GROMACS .gro file of C-alpha atoms in nm:
model
  190
    1MET     CA    1   5.771   2.348  14.455
    2ASN     CA    2   5.516   2.592  14.358
    3GLY     CA    3   5.620   2.808  14.642
    4LYS     CA    4   5.979   2.797  14.536
    5GLU     CA    5   5.886   2.861  14.175
    6ASN     CA    6   5.664   3.145  14.281
    7ILE     CA    7   5.947   3.296  14.487
    8ILE     CA    8   6.194   3.252  14.200
    9ASN     CA    9   5.941   3.392  13.951
   10LYS     CA   10   5.870   3.678  14.190
   11ILE     CA   11   6.246   3.750  14.226
   12LEU     CA   12   6.293   3.730  13.849
   13ALA     CA   13   5.990   3.951  13.787
   14ASP     CA   14   6.114   4.204  14.042
   15ALA     CA   15   6.464   4.189  13.891
   16GLU     CA   16   6.320   4.234  13.543
   17ALA     CA   17   6.106   4.526  13.662
   18LYS     CA   18   6.409   4.677  13.834
   19CYS     CA   19   6.618   4.625  13.516
   20THR     CA   20   6.344   4.784  13.307
   21GLU     CA   21   6.323   5.075  13.552
   22ILE     CA   22   6.704   5.115  13.551
   23LEU     CA   23   6.706   5.096  13.170
   24ASN     CA   24   6.426   5.352  13.143
   25VAL     CA   25   6.605   5.587  13.385
   26ALA     CA   26   6.933   5.532  13.194
   27LYS     CA   27   6.754   5.596  12.858
   28SER     CA   28   6.594   5.909  13.001
   29GLN     CA   29   6.927   6.031  13.137
   30ALA     CA   30   7.099   5.942  12.806
   31GLU     CA   31   6.833   6.137  12.615
   32GLN     CA   32   6.873   6.433  12.852
   33VAL     CA   33   7.252   6.422  12.810
   34ALA     CA   34   7.212   6.392  12.431
   35ASP     CA   35   6.961   6.680  12.426
   36SER     CA   36   7.192   6.894  12.640
   37ALA     CA   37   7.486   6.806  12.414
   38ARG     CA   38   7.279   6.892  12.102
   39GLN     CA   39   7.169   7.223  12.256
   40LEU     CA   40   7.525   7.306  12.363
   41SER     CA   41   7.654   7.205  12.021
   42GLU     CA   42   7.391   7.423  11.851
   43ARG     CA   43   7.477   7.720  12.073
   44GLU     CA   44   7.848   7.674  12.006
   45LYS     CA   45   7.781   7.634  11.634
   46GLN     CA   46   7.581   7.959  11.632
   47ALA     CA   47   7.853   8.135  11.833
   48VAL     CA   48   8.120   8.011  11.590
   49GLU     CA   49   7.908   8.116  11.290
   50THR     CA   50   7.853   8.459  11.447
   51ARG     CA   51   8.226   8.493  11.512
   52LEU     CA   52   8.305   8.384  11.157
   53GLU     CA   53   8.056   8.633  11.013
   54LYS     CA   54   8.204   8.906  11.232
   55LEU     CA   55   8.559   8.812  11.127
   56ALA     CA   56   8.456   8.803  10.761
   57THR     CA   57   8.297   9.146  10.794
   58GLU     CA   58   8.606   9.280  10.971
   59ARG     CA   59   8.832   9.132  10.704
   60LYS     CA   60   8.624   9.283  10.427
   61GLY     CA   61   8.636   9.615  10.609
   62ASN     CA   62   9.013   9.584  10.653
   63TYR     CA   63   9.063   9.491  10.287
   64LEU     CA   64   8.846   9.783  10.181
   65ALA     CA   65   9.027  10.025  10.413
   66THR     CA   66   9.364   9.898  10.288
   67ALA     CA   67   9.253   9.934   9.927
   68GLN     CA   68   9.126  10.287   9.993
   69LEU     CA   69   9.452  10.376  10.166
   70GLU     CA   70   9.654  10.239   9.875
   71ALA     CA   71   9.435  10.434   9.631
   72ARG     CA   72   9.487  10.754   9.830
   73LYS     CA   73   9.863  10.691   9.843
   74TYR     CA   74   9.868  10.631   9.469
   75ARG     CA   75   9.668  10.950   9.399
   76LEU     CA   76   9.890  11.149   9.635
   77GLY     CA   77  10.201  11.008   9.466
   78LYS     CA   78  10.068  11.105   9.125
   79LYS     CA   79   9.977  11.452   9.250
   80GLN     CA   80  10.326  11.494   9.398
   81GLU     CA   81  10.473  11.376   9.069
   82LEU     CA   82  10.266  11.633   8.877
   83ILE     CA   83  10.362  11.911   9.118
   84SER     CA   84  10.730  11.812   9.088
   85ARG     CA   85  10.701  11.827   8.709
   86CYS     CA   86  10.557  12.179   8.736
   87TYR     CA   87  10.854  12.295   8.941
   88ALA     CA   88  11.095  12.113   8.708
   89MET     CA   89  10.935  12.294   8.412
   90ALA     CA   90  10.966  12.627   8.595
   91ARG     CA   91  11.331  12.552   8.667
   92GLN     CA   92  11.392  12.460   8.303
   93ARG     CA   93  11.233  12.785   8.188
   94LEU     CA   94  11.478  12.971   8.411
   95VAL     CA   95  11.768  12.769   8.268
   96ASP     CA   96  11.651  12.840   7.911
   97MET     CA   97  11.624  13.220   7.954
   98SER     CA   98  11.786  13.439   7.692
   99ALA     CA   99  12.099  13.635   7.781
  100SER     CA  100  11.899  13.955   7.830
  101GLN     CA  101  11.645  13.776   8.052
  102LYS     CA  102  11.931  13.625   8.255
  103ALA     CA  103  12.086  13.969   8.300
  104VAL     CA  104  11.758  14.108   8.434
  105PHE     CA  105  11.702  13.802   8.655
  106ILE     CA  106  12.054  13.799   8.801
  107GLY     CA  107  12.037  14.176   8.841
  108LYS     CA  108  11.725  14.138   9.058
  109LEU     CA  109  11.898  13.868   9.265
  110ILE     CA  110  12.193  14.099   9.322
  111GLU     CA  111  11.970  14.395   9.410
  112ASN     CA  112  11.770  14.187   9.660
  113PHE     CA  113  12.038  13.975   9.821
  114ALA     CA  114  12.389  14.117   9.764
  115GLU     CA  115  12.556  14.320  10.035
  116GLU     CA  116  12.850  14.552   9.990
  117GLY     CA  117  13.186  14.388   9.933
  118GLU     CA  118  13.064  14.033   9.862
  119VAL     CA  119  13.214  13.803   9.602
  120VAL     CA  120  12.968  13.697   9.335
  121ARG     CA  121  13.025  13.349   9.192
  122ILE     CA  122  12.835  13.247   8.882
  123SER     CA  123  12.783  12.938   8.670
  124GLU     CA  124  12.995  12.890   8.361
  125LYS     CA  125  12.680  12.932   8.148
  126ASP     CA  126  12.639  13.288   8.272
  127ARG     CA  127  12.997  13.412   8.218
  128ASP     CA  128  12.898  13.614   7.912
  129VAL     CA  129  12.610  13.777   8.103
  130VAL     CA  130  12.769  13.853   8.441
  131THR     CA  131  13.097  14.041   8.412
  132GLN     CA  132  13.285  14.264   8.652
  133LYS     CA  133  13.151  14.563   8.457
  134PHE     CA  134  12.794  14.429   8.509
  135LEU     CA  135  12.859  14.397   8.886
  136ASP     CA  136  13.013  14.747   8.909
  137GLY     CA  137  12.680  14.885   8.788
  138PHE     CA  138  12.517  14.800   9.123
  139GLY     CA  139  12.744  15.028   9.330
  140LYS     CA  140  12.798  14.765   9.603
  141LYS     CA  141  13.171  14.701   9.548
  142LEU     CA  142  13.100  14.345   9.436
  143THR     CA  143  13.376  14.126   9.299
  144LEU     CA  144  13.335  13.855   9.037
  145GLY     CA  145  13.455  13.521   9.175
  146LYS     CA  146  13.736  13.337   8.999
  147LYS     CA  147  13.577  12.990   9.023
  148PHE     CA  148  13.249  12.891   8.868
  149ILE     CA  149  12.972  12.732   9.073
  150ASP     CA  150  12.837  12.392   8.982
  151ALA     CA  151  12.487  12.505   8.887
  152ASP     CA  152  12.271  12.572   8.582
  153GLY     CA  153  12.226  12.935   8.678
  154GLY     CA  154  12.182  13.181   8.960
  155ILE     CA  155  12.458  13.309   9.183
  156MET     CA  156  12.647  13.237   9.502
  157LEU     CA  157  12.733  13.534   9.723
  158GLU     CA  158  13.034  13.495   9.951
  159ALA     CA  159  13.196  13.701  10.220
  160SER     CA  160  13.418  13.629  10.515
  161GLY     CA  161  13.262  13.341  10.707
  162TYR     CA  162  12.941  13.289  10.509
  163ASP     CA  163  12.790  13.227  10.169
  164LYS     CA  164  12.444  13.270  10.023
  165ASP     CA  165  12.322  13.005   9.783
  166ILE     CA  166  12.096  13.171   9.530
  167THR     CA  167  12.131  12.913   9.254
  168LEU     CA  168  11.836  12.814   9.040
  169ASP     CA  169  11.802  12.485   9.228
  170LYS     CA  170  11.788  12.668   9.561
  171ILE     CA  171  11.548  12.931   9.428
  172VAL     CA  172  11.308  12.667   9.293
  173ALA     CA  173  11.333  12.459   9.613
  174THR     CA  174  11.266  12.762   9.834
  175SER     CA  175  10.982  12.871   9.609
  176ARG     CA  176  10.834  12.523   9.625
  177GLU     CA  177  10.833  12.529  10.005
  178SER     CA  178  10.630  12.847  10.011
  179THR     CA  179  10.404  12.791   9.708
  180GLU     CA  180  10.340  12.417   9.683
  181GLU     CA  181  10.006  12.439   9.863
  182LYS     CA  182   9.885  12.712   9.625
  183VAL     CA  183  10.005  12.513   9.324
  184ALA     CA  184   9.814  12.209   9.448
  185GLN     CA  185   9.500  12.423   9.484
  186VAL     CA  186   9.536  12.552   9.130
  187LEU     CA  187   9.605  12.207   8.985
  188PHE     CA  188   9.361  11.999   9.186
  189GLY     CA  189   9.113  12.247   9.332
  190GLU     CA  190   9.190  12.133   9.686
   0.00000   0.00000   0.00000
């Protein structure tokens, strides 16, 4: 029986050695897989952290750019508001002219823009300043219109097929188009 026991013991010892070898190989492979997984996980973690840092930096940059844009828009709006107030004040000064100043002002408008035979329409505020006698003084055969214009001052020149709007609103608007840049330079040094 010794022989049988020896064979059985030998088979068991070989099986145990083979099991140990298989377990060691499996442990080694498991450790390699775990190490690879840890390395991959670490690389992915670093990549995600890098992406997050980049996104955070981009977001901060975007927030800053948006804030700067909003600040510029606000400043521009306030500058436009100030410029508009300047033109509104200029317009109001024209509206508030004395009768003699209005006569000189309207006289210059007529000299510069009226053509022979036109009808001159005025605002109701200027009816004491601009009369037919006043218009006759220009020697252009101008006629005082029967209807008043809806304006705070200035004139409207009419003839067959056209009219010329030279009201205070139009004068200030036209002046603004050609002088706004200069006004901004004076006000803001730009």
